[in-house]
CSV table of C-alpha atoms in Angstrom, one decimal:
chain,number,residue,atom,x,y,z
A,235,MET,CA,-179.5,178.2,-111.0
A,236,TYR,CA,-178.7,177.1,-107.8
A,237,LEU,CA,-177.4,173.9,-109.1
A,238,ASP,CA,-174.7,175.6,-110.9
A,239,SER,CA,-173.4,177.7,-107.8
A,240,TYR,CA,-173.7,174.9,-105.3
A,241,LYS,CA,-171.1,173.2,-107.5
A,242,SER,CA,-168.8,175.8,-107.2
A,243,ASN,CA,-165.5,175.9,-105.2
A,244,LEU,CA,-166.0,179.8,-104.2
A,245,VAL,CA,-169.5,178.7,-102.9
A,246,SER,CA,-168.8,175.4,-101.0
A,247,LYS,CA,-165.6,177.6,-99.3
A,248,ILE,CA,-168.0,180.2,-98.1
A,249,PHE,CA,-170.5,177.7,-96.4
A,250,ILE,CA,-167.2,175.8,-94.9
A,251,VAL,CA,-166.1,178.9,-93.5
A,252,LEU,CA,-169.1,179.9,-91.9
A,253,THR,CA,-170.0,176.8,-90.0
A,254,ALA,CA,-166.1,175.9,-89.2
A,255,LEU,CA,-166.1,179.1,-87.5
A,256,ILE,CA,-169.3,177.8,-85.2
A,257,PRO,CA,-167.3,177.0,-82.3
A,258,PHE,CA,-165.2,180.2,-82.2
A,259,SER,CA,-168.7,182.0,-82.4
A,260,PHE,CA,-169.6,180.2,-79.1
A,261,VAL,CA,-166.4,181.6,-77.6
A,262,ALA,CA,-167.0,185.3,-78.3
A,263,GLY,CA,-170.8,185.6,-77.8
A,264,ASN,CA,-174.4,185.4,-78.1
A,265,LEU,CA,-174.2,188.3,-80.4
A,266,VAL,CA,-171.6,186.8,-82.7
A,267,ILE,CA,-173.3,183.1,-82.6
A,268,ASN,CA,-176.6,185.3,-83.9
A,269,LEU,CA,-174.6,187.0,-86.7
A,270,ASN,CA,-172.7,183.9,-87.8
A,271,LEU,CA,-176.4,182.1,-87.9
A,272,PHE,CA,-177.7,185.5,-89.7
A,273,ILE,CA,-175.4,185.4,-92.7
A,274,ILE,CA,-175.9,181.4,-92.7
A,275,ILE,CA,-179.4,181.8,-93.5
A,276,VAL,CA,-179.1,184.6,-95.7
A,277,VAL,CA,-176.6,183.5,-97.8
A,278,SER,CA,-178.4,180.2,-98.1
A,279,VAL,CA,-181.8,181.6,-98.9
A,280,ALA,CA,-179.9,184.1,-101.6
A,281,ILE,CA,-178.1,181.3,-103.4
A,282,PHE,CA,-180.4,178.3,-102.9
A,283,GLY,CA,-183.8,179.8,-101.9
A,284,LYS,CA,-186.5,177.3,-101.9
A,285,ALA,CA,-184.2,174.0,-103.0
A,286,ILE,CA,-183.1,174.0,-99.2
A,287,PHE,CA,-185.9,172.1,-98.4
A,288,ASN,CA,-185.6,170.3,-101.9
A,289,PHE,CA,-184.8,166.7,-100.2
A,290,LYS,CA,-185.9,163.8,-98.8
A,291,PHE,CA,-187.1,163.9,-95.8
A,292,ASN,CA,-186.5,161.6,-92.7
A,293,ILE,CA,-188.5,160.8,-89.6
A,294,ILE,CA,-186.2,163.7,-88.1
A,295,ASP,CA,-186.9,166.0,-90.3
A,296,LYS,CA,-190.7,165.7,-90.3
A,297,LEU,CA,-190.9,165.8,-86.2
A,298,ILE,CA,-188.6,169.0,-86.5
A,299,ILE,CA,-191.1,170.6,-88.8
A,300,ILE,CA,-193.8,169.2,-86.3
A,301,LEU,CA,-191.9,170.6,-83.5
A,302,PHE,CA,-191.7,174.2,-84.8
A,303,LEU,CA,-195.5,174.3,-86.1
A,304,TYR,CA,-196.2,173.5,-82.6
A,305,ILE,CA,-194.1,176.1,-81.1
A,306,LEU,CA,-195.7,178.7,-83.0
A,307,PHE,CA,-199.4,177.6,-82.1
A,308,VAL,CA,-198.4,177.8,-78.5
A,309,GLY,CA,-196.8,181.3,-79.4
A,310,PHE,CA,-200.4,182.6,-80.8
A,311,LEU,CA,-202.4,180.7,-78.3
A,312,ASN,CA,-200.8,182.6,-75.2
A,313,THR,CA,-200.7,185.9,-76.9
A,314,ILE,CA,-204.4,185.4,-78.0
A,315,GLU,CA,-205.2,184.6,-74.6
A,316,ASN,CA,-203.1,187.2,-72.9
A,317,PHE,CA,-205.0,189.6,-75.3
A,318,TYR,CA,-208.6,188.7,-75.0
A,319,PHE,CA,-208.9,186.1,-72.2
A,320,SER,CA,-206.6,187.4,-69.4
A,321,GLN,CA,-208.2,189.2,-66.9
A,322,GLU,CA,-205.1,191.8,-67.1
A,323,LYS,CA,-205.7,191.5,-70.8
A,324,THR,CA,-202.1,192.5,-71.4
A,325,THR,CA,-200.8,193.7,-74.9
A,326,ASP,CA,-197.5,192.6,-74.7
A,327,PHE,CA,-196.0,190.2,-77.5
A,328,THR,CA,-193.0,189.2,-75.9
A,329,ILE,CA,-193.6,185.8,-76.2
A,330,LEU,CA,-194.8,186.1,-79.5
A,331,LYS,CA,-191.8,187.7,-80.6
A,332,LYS,CA,-189.5,185.0,-79.0
A,333,THR,CA,-191.7,182.5,-80.8
A,334,VAL,CA,-190.6,184.1,-84.3
A,335,LEU,CA,-187.3,184.6,-83.5
A,336,PHE,CA,-186.9,180.9,-82.5
A,337,LEU,CA,-187.6,180.1,-86.0
A,338,ARG,CA,-184.1,181.0,-86.7
A,339,TYR,CA,-183.1,177.3,-85.5
A,340,PHE,CA,-185.5,175.8,-87.6
A,341,PHE,CA,-183.7,177.2,-90.7
A,342,ILE,CA,-180.3,176.5,-89.4
A,343,TYR,CA,-181.5,173.2,-89.2
A,344,PHE,CA,-182.8,172.7,-92.7
A,345,ILE,CA,-179.6,174.7,-94.2
A,346,LEU,CA,-177.5,172.2,-92.7
A,347,ARG,CA,-179.2,169.0,-93.6
A,348,PHE,CA,-179.3,170.9,-97.1
A,349,LEU,CA,-175.7,171.7,-97.5
A,350,ILE,CA,-174.5,168.2,-96.3
A,351,ASP,CA,-177.3,166.3,-98.1
A,352,ARG,CA,-175.9,167.9,-101.5
A,353,LYS,CA,-172.1,167.8,-100.5
A,354,ILE,CA,-171.8,171.8,-100.2
A,355,LEU,CA,-170.7,171.5,-96.9
A,356,LYS,CA,-168.5,168.8,-95.3
A,357,LEU,CA,-168.3,167.8,-91.2
A,358,LYS,CA,-164.6,167.8,-91.5
A,359,TYR,CA,-163.9,171.3,-91.0
A,360,PHE,CA,-166.3,171.6,-88.3
A,361,PHE,CA,-164.6,169.1,-86.3
A,362,LEU,CA,-161.6,170.7,-86.9
A,363,PHE,CA,-162.5,173.7,-85.8
A,364,SER,CA,-163.9,172.5,-82.9
A,365,LEU,CA,-160.7,171.1,-82.0
A,366,LEU,CA,-158.8,174.5,-82.5
A,367,ALA,CA,-161.4,176.1,-80.4
A,368,SER,CA,-161.3,173.9,-77.3
A,369,LEU,CA,-157.5,173.5,-77.5
A,370,PHE,CA,-157.5,177.7,-77.3
A,371,VAL,CA,-159.9,177.8,-74.7
A,372,SER,CA,-158.5,174.8,-72.5
A,373,LEU,CA,-155.0,176.8,-72.7
A,374,ASP,CA,-156.7,180.1,-71.8
A,375,VAL,CA,-158.2,178.6,-68.9
A,376,ILE,CA,-154.8,177.1,-67.8
A,377,TYR,CA,-152.9,180.4,-68.6
A,378,GLN,CA,-155.6,182.2,-66.2
A,379,PHE,CA,-155.0,179.9,-63.6
A,380,ILE,CA,-151.2,180.1,-63.5
A,381,PHE,CA,-151.1,184.0,-63.7
A,382,ASP,CA,-154.5,184.9,-62.3
A,383,GLN,CA,-155.6,186.4,-65.8
A,384,ASP,CA,-156.4,185.3,-69.2
A,385,ILE,CA,-154.7,186.8,-72.6
A,386,PHE,CA,-157.0,189.2,-72.9
A,387,GLY,CA,-156.4,190.4,-69.4
A,388,TYR,CA,-159.6,189.0,-68.0
A,389,GLU,CA,-159.6,187.7,-64.1
A,390,LYS,CA,-161.1,184.8,-62.6
A,391,ALA,CA,-164.9,185.1,-61.5
A,392,GLY,CA,-165.0,184.1,-57.8
A,393,ARG,CA,-164.0,180.4,-57.5
A,394,LYS,CA,-164.4,179.9,-61.5
A,395,TYR,CA,-161.6,180.2,-63.9
A,396,PRO,CA,-164.1,181.3,-67.3
A,397,GLY,CA,-160.5,181.8,-69.6
A,398,PRO,CA,-161.9,183.9,-72.8
A,399,PHE,CA,-165.5,184.0,-71.6
A,400,GLY,CA,-164.9,186.9,-69.1
A,401,ASP,CA,-167.5,187.3,-66.6
A,402,GLU,CA,-169.7,184.4,-67.7
A,403,ALA,CA,-168.1,181.3,-66.3
A,404,ILE,CA,-168.9,179.0,-69.1
A,405,ALA,CA,-165.5,177.9,-70.0
A,406,GLY,CA,-166.6,174.1,-68.7
A,407,GLY,CA,-169.6,174.1,-70.4
A,408,PHE,CA,-168.0,174.9,-73.7
A,409,LEU,CA,-165.3,172.3,-73.3
A,410,GLN,CA,-167.9,169.6,-72.3
A,411,ARG,CA,-169.4,170.3,-75.7
A,412,PHE,CA,-167.2,171.4,-78.3
A,413,SER,CA,-163.8,169.4,-77.4
A,414,VAL,CA,-165.8,165.9,-77.8
A,415,ILE,CA,-166.2,166.7,-81.3
A,416,GLY,CA,-162.4,168.2,-81.8
A,417,ILE,CA,-161.5,164.9,-80.2
A,418,PHE,CA,-163.0,162.7,-82.9
A,419,TYR,CA,-161.7,165.1,-85.8
A,420,ILE,CA,-158.2,163.1,-84.9
A,421,LEU,CA,-160.0,159.6,-84.7
A,422,ILE,CA,-162.1,160.0,-88.1
A,423,PHE,CA,-160.4,162.4,-90.2
A,424,GLN,CA,-156.6,161.1,-89.7
A,425,ARG,CA,-154.5,160.4,-92.7
A,426,HIS,CA,-154.2,157.3,-94.0
A,427,GLY,CA,-150.7,155.5,-93.3
A,428,GLU,CA,-150.6,157.5,-90.2
A,429,ASN,CA,-149.2,155.5,-87.1
A,430,LYS,CA,-152.3,154.4,-85.1
A,431,TYR,CA,-150.5,154.2,-82.0
A,432,THR,CA,-149.6,158.1,-82.4
A,433,ILE,CA,-153.3,158.7,-83.1
A,434,ILE,CA,-154.2,156.9,-79.6
A,435,PHE,CA,-151.7,158.7,-77.8
A,436,LEU,CA,-152.5,162.3,-79.2
A,437,THR,CA,-156.0,161.4,-78.7
A,438,LEU,CA,-155.2,160.3,-75.0
A,439,MET,CA,-153.2,163.6,-74.4
A,440,LEU,CA,-156.0,165.7,-75.6
A,441,LEU,CA,-158.6,163.8,-73.0
A,442,ILE,CA,-156.0,164.8,-70.3
A,443,LEU,CA,-155.7,168.3,-71.2
A,444,PHE,CA,-159.5,169.1,-71.5
A,445,LEU,CA,-160.1,167.0,-68.6
A,446,ALA,CA,-157.7,169.5,-66.9
A,447,ALA,CA,-159.1,172.7,-68.1
A,448,ILE,CA,-162.9,171.8,-67.2
A,449,GLY,CA,-161.8,170.9,-63.6
A,450,ILE,CA,-160.0,173.9,-63.5
A,451,SER,CA,-162.5,176.1,-64.6
A,452,GLY,CA,-165.0,175.5,-62.0
A,453,ASN,CA,-167.8,174.4,-63.8
A,454,ARG,CA,-169.2,171.3,-61.9
A,455,MET,CA,-171.7,169.9,-63.8
A,456,PRO,CA,-169.8,169.7,-67.2
A,457,LEU,CA,-166.7,168.1,-65.4
A,458,VAL,CA,-169.6,165.2,-64.5
A,459,LEU,CA,-171.0,164.8,-68.2
A,460,PHE,CA,-167.6,165.2,-69.7
A,461,ILE,CA,-166.5,162.1,-67.4
A,462,PHE,CA,-169.8,160.4,-68.3
A,463,ILE,CA,-168.8,161.0,-72.2
A,464,LEU,CA,-165.5,159.7,-71.6
A,465,PHE,CA,-166.8,156.5,-70.3
A,466,LEU,CA,-169.0,156.2,-73.4
A,467,ILE,CA,-166.3,156.7,-75.9
A,468,PHE,CA,-164.1,154.2,-74.3
A,469,ILE,CA,-166.7,151.6,-73.9
A,470,PHE,CA,-167.9,151.8,-77.6
A,471,GLU,CA,-164.8,153.2,-79.5
A,472,GLN,CA,-163.0,149.9,-80.0
A,473,ARG,CA,-159.3,151.6,-80.8
A,474,LEU,CA,-159.3,152.8,-77.4
A,475,ARG,CA,-161.4,150.3,-75.1
A,476,LYS,CA,-158.0,148.6,-74.3
A,477,PHE,CA,-156.8,151.9,-72.5
A,478,PHE,CA,-159.5,152.2,-70.7
A,479,ILE,CA,-158.1,150.9,-67.2
A,480,PRO,CA,-154.8,153.4,-67.7
A,481,MET,CA,-157.7,156.5,-68.7
A,482,VAL,CA,-159.0,155.3,-65.0
A,483,LEU,CA,-155.5,155.3,-63.3
A,484,ILE,CA,-154.9,158.8,-65.1
A,485,LEU,CA,-158.5,160.0,-63.9
A,486,VAL,CA,-157.6,159.5,-60.4
A,487,LEU,CA,-154.2,160.9,-60.9
A,488,ILE,CA,-156.1,164.3,-62.5
A,489,PHE,CA,-158.4,164.6,-59.7
A,490,ILE,CA,-155.9,164.0,-56.9
A,491,SER,CA,-153.7,166.7,-58.7
A,492,LEU,CA,-156.5,169.3,-58.9
A,493,ASN,CA,-157.5,168.4,-55.5
A,494,ARG,CA,-154.0,169.1,-54.4
A,495,PHE,CA,-152.7,171.9,-56.5
A,496,VAL,CA,-156.3,173.7,-57.4
A,497,PRO,CA,-158.1,174.7,-54.2
A,498,THR,CA,-160.8,175.9,-55.8
A,499,PHE,CA,-161.4,172.8,-57.6
A,500,SER,CA,-161.5,171.1,-54.0
A,501,LYS,CA,-164.1,173.7,-52.5
A,502,ASN,CA,-166.2,173.2,-56.0
A,503,ILE,CA,-166.5,169.1,-55.4
A,504,ASN,CA,-167.1,169.5,-51.6
A,505,ASN,CA,-170.0,172.1,-52.1
A,506,PHE,CA,-171.5,169.9,-55.1
A,507,THR,CA,-171.6,166.5,-53.1
A,508,GLY,CA,-172.3,168.4,-50.1
A,509,GLN,CA,-175.3,170.2,-51.9
A,510,ILE,CA,-176.5,166.4,-53.1
A,511,LEU,CA,-176.4,164.7,-49.6
A,512,TRP,CA,-178.0,168.0,-48.0
A,513,THR,CA,-180.8,168.0,-50.4
A,514,TYR,CA,-181.4,164.3,-49.8
A,515,GLU,CA,-181.3,164.3,-46.4
A,516,HIS,CA,-184.1,167.0,-46.0
A,517,TRP,CA,-186.1,166.2,-48.8
A,518,LYS,CA,-188.9,164.4,-46.6
A,519,ALA,CA,-188.7,166.9,-44.1
A,520,ASP,CA,-192.0,168.1,-43.2
A,521,ASP,CA,-190.5,171.0,-40.4
A,522,LYS,CA,-190.7,174.6,-41.7
A,523,GLU,CA,-187.5,175.2,-39.8
A,524,THR,CA,-185.7,172.5,-41.4
A,525,ARG,CA,-187.0,173.3,-44.9
A,526,THR,CA,-185.4,176.5,-44.8
A,527,LYS,CA,-181.7,174.5,-45.3
A,528,HIS,CA,-182.3,173.3,-48.5
A,529,PRO,CA,-179.7,174.5,-51.3
A,530,PRO,CA,-181.2,176.8,-53.7
A,531,TYR,CA,-181.4,174.8,-56.5
A,532,TYR,CA,-184.0,172.9,-54.5
A,533,TYR,CA,-186.3,175.9,-54.5
A,534,GLU,CA,-185.9,176.7,-58.2
A,535,PHE,CA,-186.8,173.2,-59.0
A,536,SER,CA,-189.8,173.2,-56.5
A,537,SER,CA,-191.1,176.5,-58.4
A,538,PHE,CA,-191.5,174.8,-62.0
A,539,TYR,CA,-194.6,172.4,-60.4
A,540,GLU,CA,-197.2,175.5,-59.6
A,541,THR,CA,-196.1,177.1,-62.4
A,542,TRP,CA,-196.6,174.2,-64.9
A,543,LYS,CA,-200.1,173.6,-63.1
A,544,MET,CA,-201.1,177.1,-64.9
A,545,ASN,CA,-200.5,175.8,-68.6
A,546,LYS,CA,-200.4,172.0,-68.0
A,547,PHE,CA,-200.8,170.7,-71.9
A,548,PHE,CA,-200.1,173.6,-74.3
A,549,GLY,CA,-197.4,175.3,-72.1
A,550,GLY,CA,-197.3,179.4,-71.5
A,551,GLY,CA,-194.9,179.7,-74.6
A,552,ILE,CA,-191.4,180.1,-74.8
A,553,LYS,CA,-189.1,181.9,-72.0
A,554,SER,CA,-192.7,182.1,-70.2
A,555,PHE,CA,-191.2,180.9,-67.1
A,556,ARG,CA,-189.7,184.1,-65.5
A,557,ILE,CA,-193.4,185.9,-66.6
A,558,ASN,CA,-195.8,183.0,-65.2
A,559,CYS,CA,-193.7,182.1,-62.2
A,560,ILE,CA,-194.4,185.2,-60.3
A,561,LYS,CA,-198.1,184.7,-60.9
A,562,ARG,CA,-198.6,180.8,-59.6
A,563,ASP,CA,-200.5,180.0,-56.7
A,564,ASN,CA,-198.5,180.0,-53.2
A,565,VAL,CA,-195.7,182.1,-54.8
A,566,VAL,CA,-194.8,183.5,-51.3
A,567,GLU,CA,-194.9,180.8,-48.4
A,568,LYS,CA,-194.1,181.9,-45.1
A,569,TRP,CA,-191.5,179.5,-44.6
A,570,ARG,CA,-188.7,180.8,-46.6
A,571,ASN,CA,-188.3,183.9,-48.5
A,572,PHE,CA,-187.7,183.0,-52.1
A,573,SER,CA,-187.9,184.8,-55.6
A,574,CYS,CA,-188.7,183.4,-58.9
A,575,ASN,CA,-185.5,183.0,-61.3
A,576,MET,CA,-185.3,183.2,-64.8
A,577,HIS,CA,-185.9,179.2,-65.5
A,578,PRO,CA,-186.0,176.3,-63.8
A,579,HIS,CA,-182.5,175.4,-64.5
A,580,ASN,CA,-183.2,172.1,-66.0
A,581,TYR,CA,-184.4,171.4,-69.8
A,582,HIS,CA,-187.3,169.1,-68.8
A,583,LEU,CA,-189.0,171.3,-66.3
A,584,GLU,CA,-188.7,174.3,-68.9
A,585,ILE,CA,-190.0,172.2,-71.7
A,586,LEU,CA,-192.5,171.4,-69.4
A,587,THR,CA,-193.7,174.7,-68.4
A,588,ASP,CA,-192.8,176.8,-71.7
A,589,LEU,CA,-194.4,174.1,-74.1
A,590,GLY,CA,-196.4,171.9,-72.0
A,591,LEU,CA,-197.4,168.1,-71.9
A,592,ILE,CA,-197.6,168.1,-75.4
A,593,GLY,CA,-194.5,169.8,-76.7
A,594,TYR,CA,-192.7,167.7,-74.0
A,595,LEU,CA,-193.7,164.3,-75.2
A,596,LEU,CA,-193.2,165.4,-79.0
A,597,ILE,CA,-189.7,166.6,-77.9
A,598,ILE,CA,-189.5,163.2,-75.9
A,599,PHE,CA,-190.7,161.2,-79.0
A,600,LEU,CA,-188.2,163.2,-81.3
A,601,ALA,CA,-185.0,162.3,-78.9
A,602,PHE,CA,-186.1,158.5,-79.3
A,603,LYS,CA,-186.4,158.6,-82.9
A,604,ILE,CA,-182.8,160.5,-83.1
A,605,PHE,CA,-181.5,157.1,-80.7
A,606,HIS,CA,-183.7,154.7,-83.0
A,607,PHE,CA,-182.8,156.1,-86.5
A,608,SER,CA,-178.8,156.3,-85.2
A,609,ILE,CA,-179.3,152.1,-84.2
A,610,PHE,CA,-181.0,151.5,-87.3
A,611,GLU,CA,-178.5,153.2,-89.6
A,612,PHE,CA,-175.5,151.2,-87.8
A,613,SER,CA,-176.8,148.1,-88.3
A,614,ASN,CA,-177.7,148.6,-91.9
A,615,SER,CA,-175.3,150.8,-93.4
A,616,PHE,CA,-172.5,149.1,-95.8
A,617,ASN,CA,-170.1,152.1,-94.3
A,618,LYS,CA,-170.9,151.1,-90.7
A,619,ASN,CA,-167.6,151.4,-88.8
A,620,LYS,CA,-167.1,155.3,-90.4
A,621,LEU,CA,-170.0,155.7,-89.8
A,622,LYS,CA,-170.5,155.0,-86.4
A,623,ILE,CA,-167.3,156.8,-85.4
A,624,LEU,CA,-168.8,159.9,-87.2
A,625,LEU,CA,-171.9,159.4,-85.2
A,626,SER,CA,-170.6,158.3,-81.8
A,627,PRO,CA,-169.5,161.9,-80.7
A,628,LEU,CA,-172.6,163.5,-81.6
A,629,ILE,CA,-175.1,160.8,-79.8
A,630,PHE,CA,-172.8,160.5,-76.9
A,631,LEU,CA,-173.4,164.8,-76.9
A,632,PHE,CA,-177.1,164.8,-77.5
A,633,ILE,CA,-177.6,162.0,-74.4
A,634,ALA,CA,-175.5,164.8,-72.2
A,635,GLU,CA,-177.9,167.4,-73.2
A,636,ILE,CA,-180.7,165.6,-72.5
A,637,PHE,CA,-179.6,164.2,-69.3
A,638,PRO,CA,-182.6,164.2,-67.4
A,639,ILE,CA,-181.3,165.0,-63.9
A,640,ARG,CA,-178.7,167.7,-64.9
A,641,SER,CA,-179.2,171.4,-63.8
A,642,SER,CA,-178.8,173.7,-67.0
A,643,GLY,CA,-179.1,177.0,-68.3
A,644,SER,CA,-182.1,177.7,-70.5
A,645,PHE,CA,-183.4,175.4,-73.0
A,646,PHE,CA,-184.5,178.6,-74.8
A,647,THR,CA,-181.2,180.7,-74.8
A,648,THR,CA,-178.9,181.2,-78.0
A,649,ASN,CA,-176.3,179.2,-76.9
A,650,ASN,CA,-178.0,176.2,-75.7
A,651,SER,CA,-180.8,176.2,-78.9
A,652,ALA,CA,-178.0,176.8,-81.4
A,653,PHE,CA,-176.0,174.0,-80.4
A,654,ILE,CA,-178.7,171.6,-79.9
A,655,PHE,CA,-180.1,172.3,-83.3
A,656,VAL,CA,-176.7,172.2,-84.7
A,657,LEU,CA,-176.1,169.2,-83.4
A,658,ILE,CA,-179.5,167.4,-84.2
A,659,ALA,CA,-178.9,168.6,-88.2
A,660,LEU,CA,-175.2,167.1,-88.1
A,661,ILE,CA,-176.9,163.8,-86.5
A,662,ALA,CA,-179.7,163.8,-89.3
A,663,ALA,CA,-177.4,164.7,-91.9
A,664,SER,CA,-174.5,162.3,-91.3
A,665,LEU,CA,-177.1,159.7,-90.9
A,666,LYS,CA,-177.4,159.8,-94.8
A,667,ASN,CA,-174.1,160.9,-95.8
A,668,ARG,CA,-171.5,158.6,-97.0
A,669,ASN,CA,-169.4,160.8,-98.1
A,670,LEU,CA,-167.4,161.5,-95.2
A,671,ASN,CA,-164.2,163.1,-96.2
């Protein structure tokens, strides 16, 4: 029955709308993200049922299955341990609940794989709406900078300009992710016969707009990652490579302009570089008085090690860092006053504490296979040019997401997990999909 359904224009349009709206759901917040994902899951299961898993699995698909089975195992293991073997014998099922809820990303991954594999869903509209959402956020951030409030009446948050995100200053992170996808909408899906110089000029202008908006937003790590991705784009995208030097000059000009006309930008950069030099200078300090001068993020990172030692191999379960950190050895040290944060502000450290060394190695192997599989497809695809340009933004973003020394939010939050597993699903699906238009 589903064979007749998925071929209908109505069903195809429903899924195109639901997936195309994902970028705007990230602007609206976690509630809307979860609602959008929930609707996609319910509608998919209602129409296609078990057929969602009826396609040939590649190595990435199999590793995703193993990963989520392992996550379930860790959740049950820690729940049983806390209930029967812990000295406290707690009946708190928080970790197990969060583990079960985390399975929604497993279904989203395979639903997107299925929809693209069966040509029900095409990436063109996801790329287009990523561009539109990025344009909206960029212009709203700039509007907020000029008029001290955005179009919704939100004011700036301290030294940052969050735009439509209200008091949650994540506009730079959003643009670092979705603007890259949006830019490639123009490069991939331009109409035949359209002037290539017009396409290149428009692409460069959008890059400048997005870069300026991220700089104004005050989010430092997204700015660094966006510049890193820009260099990757200009190195690997043949049509843009010859504009590399002019773009570097434009980049320098933008930095000078932001430093001159956006006071918070200068403060953010000085503070960011100062913290790096500060931490390096005192890294090997042995005296207790000097140690207290470390930046706050240093202590958040350092709290990871004692927490990880509590569950080295299997981890404490999803979002367990906030629970186990306060139970670790040497939780209170005389030479400083520091309380545990919700997470260690680094994906790699958080995965180690929550999923253990085994889970971490599993995810690292998954990341390795994504790169290996992508390179293999590049070299063997008869459609390698178009496939390469489709995969480029997705791979670049994946590199930025797993960059080991970046500070970040929690890997297991809605915003980050949803983006990461949608990204992996698009990579895995596009590797086998030839109908890009």
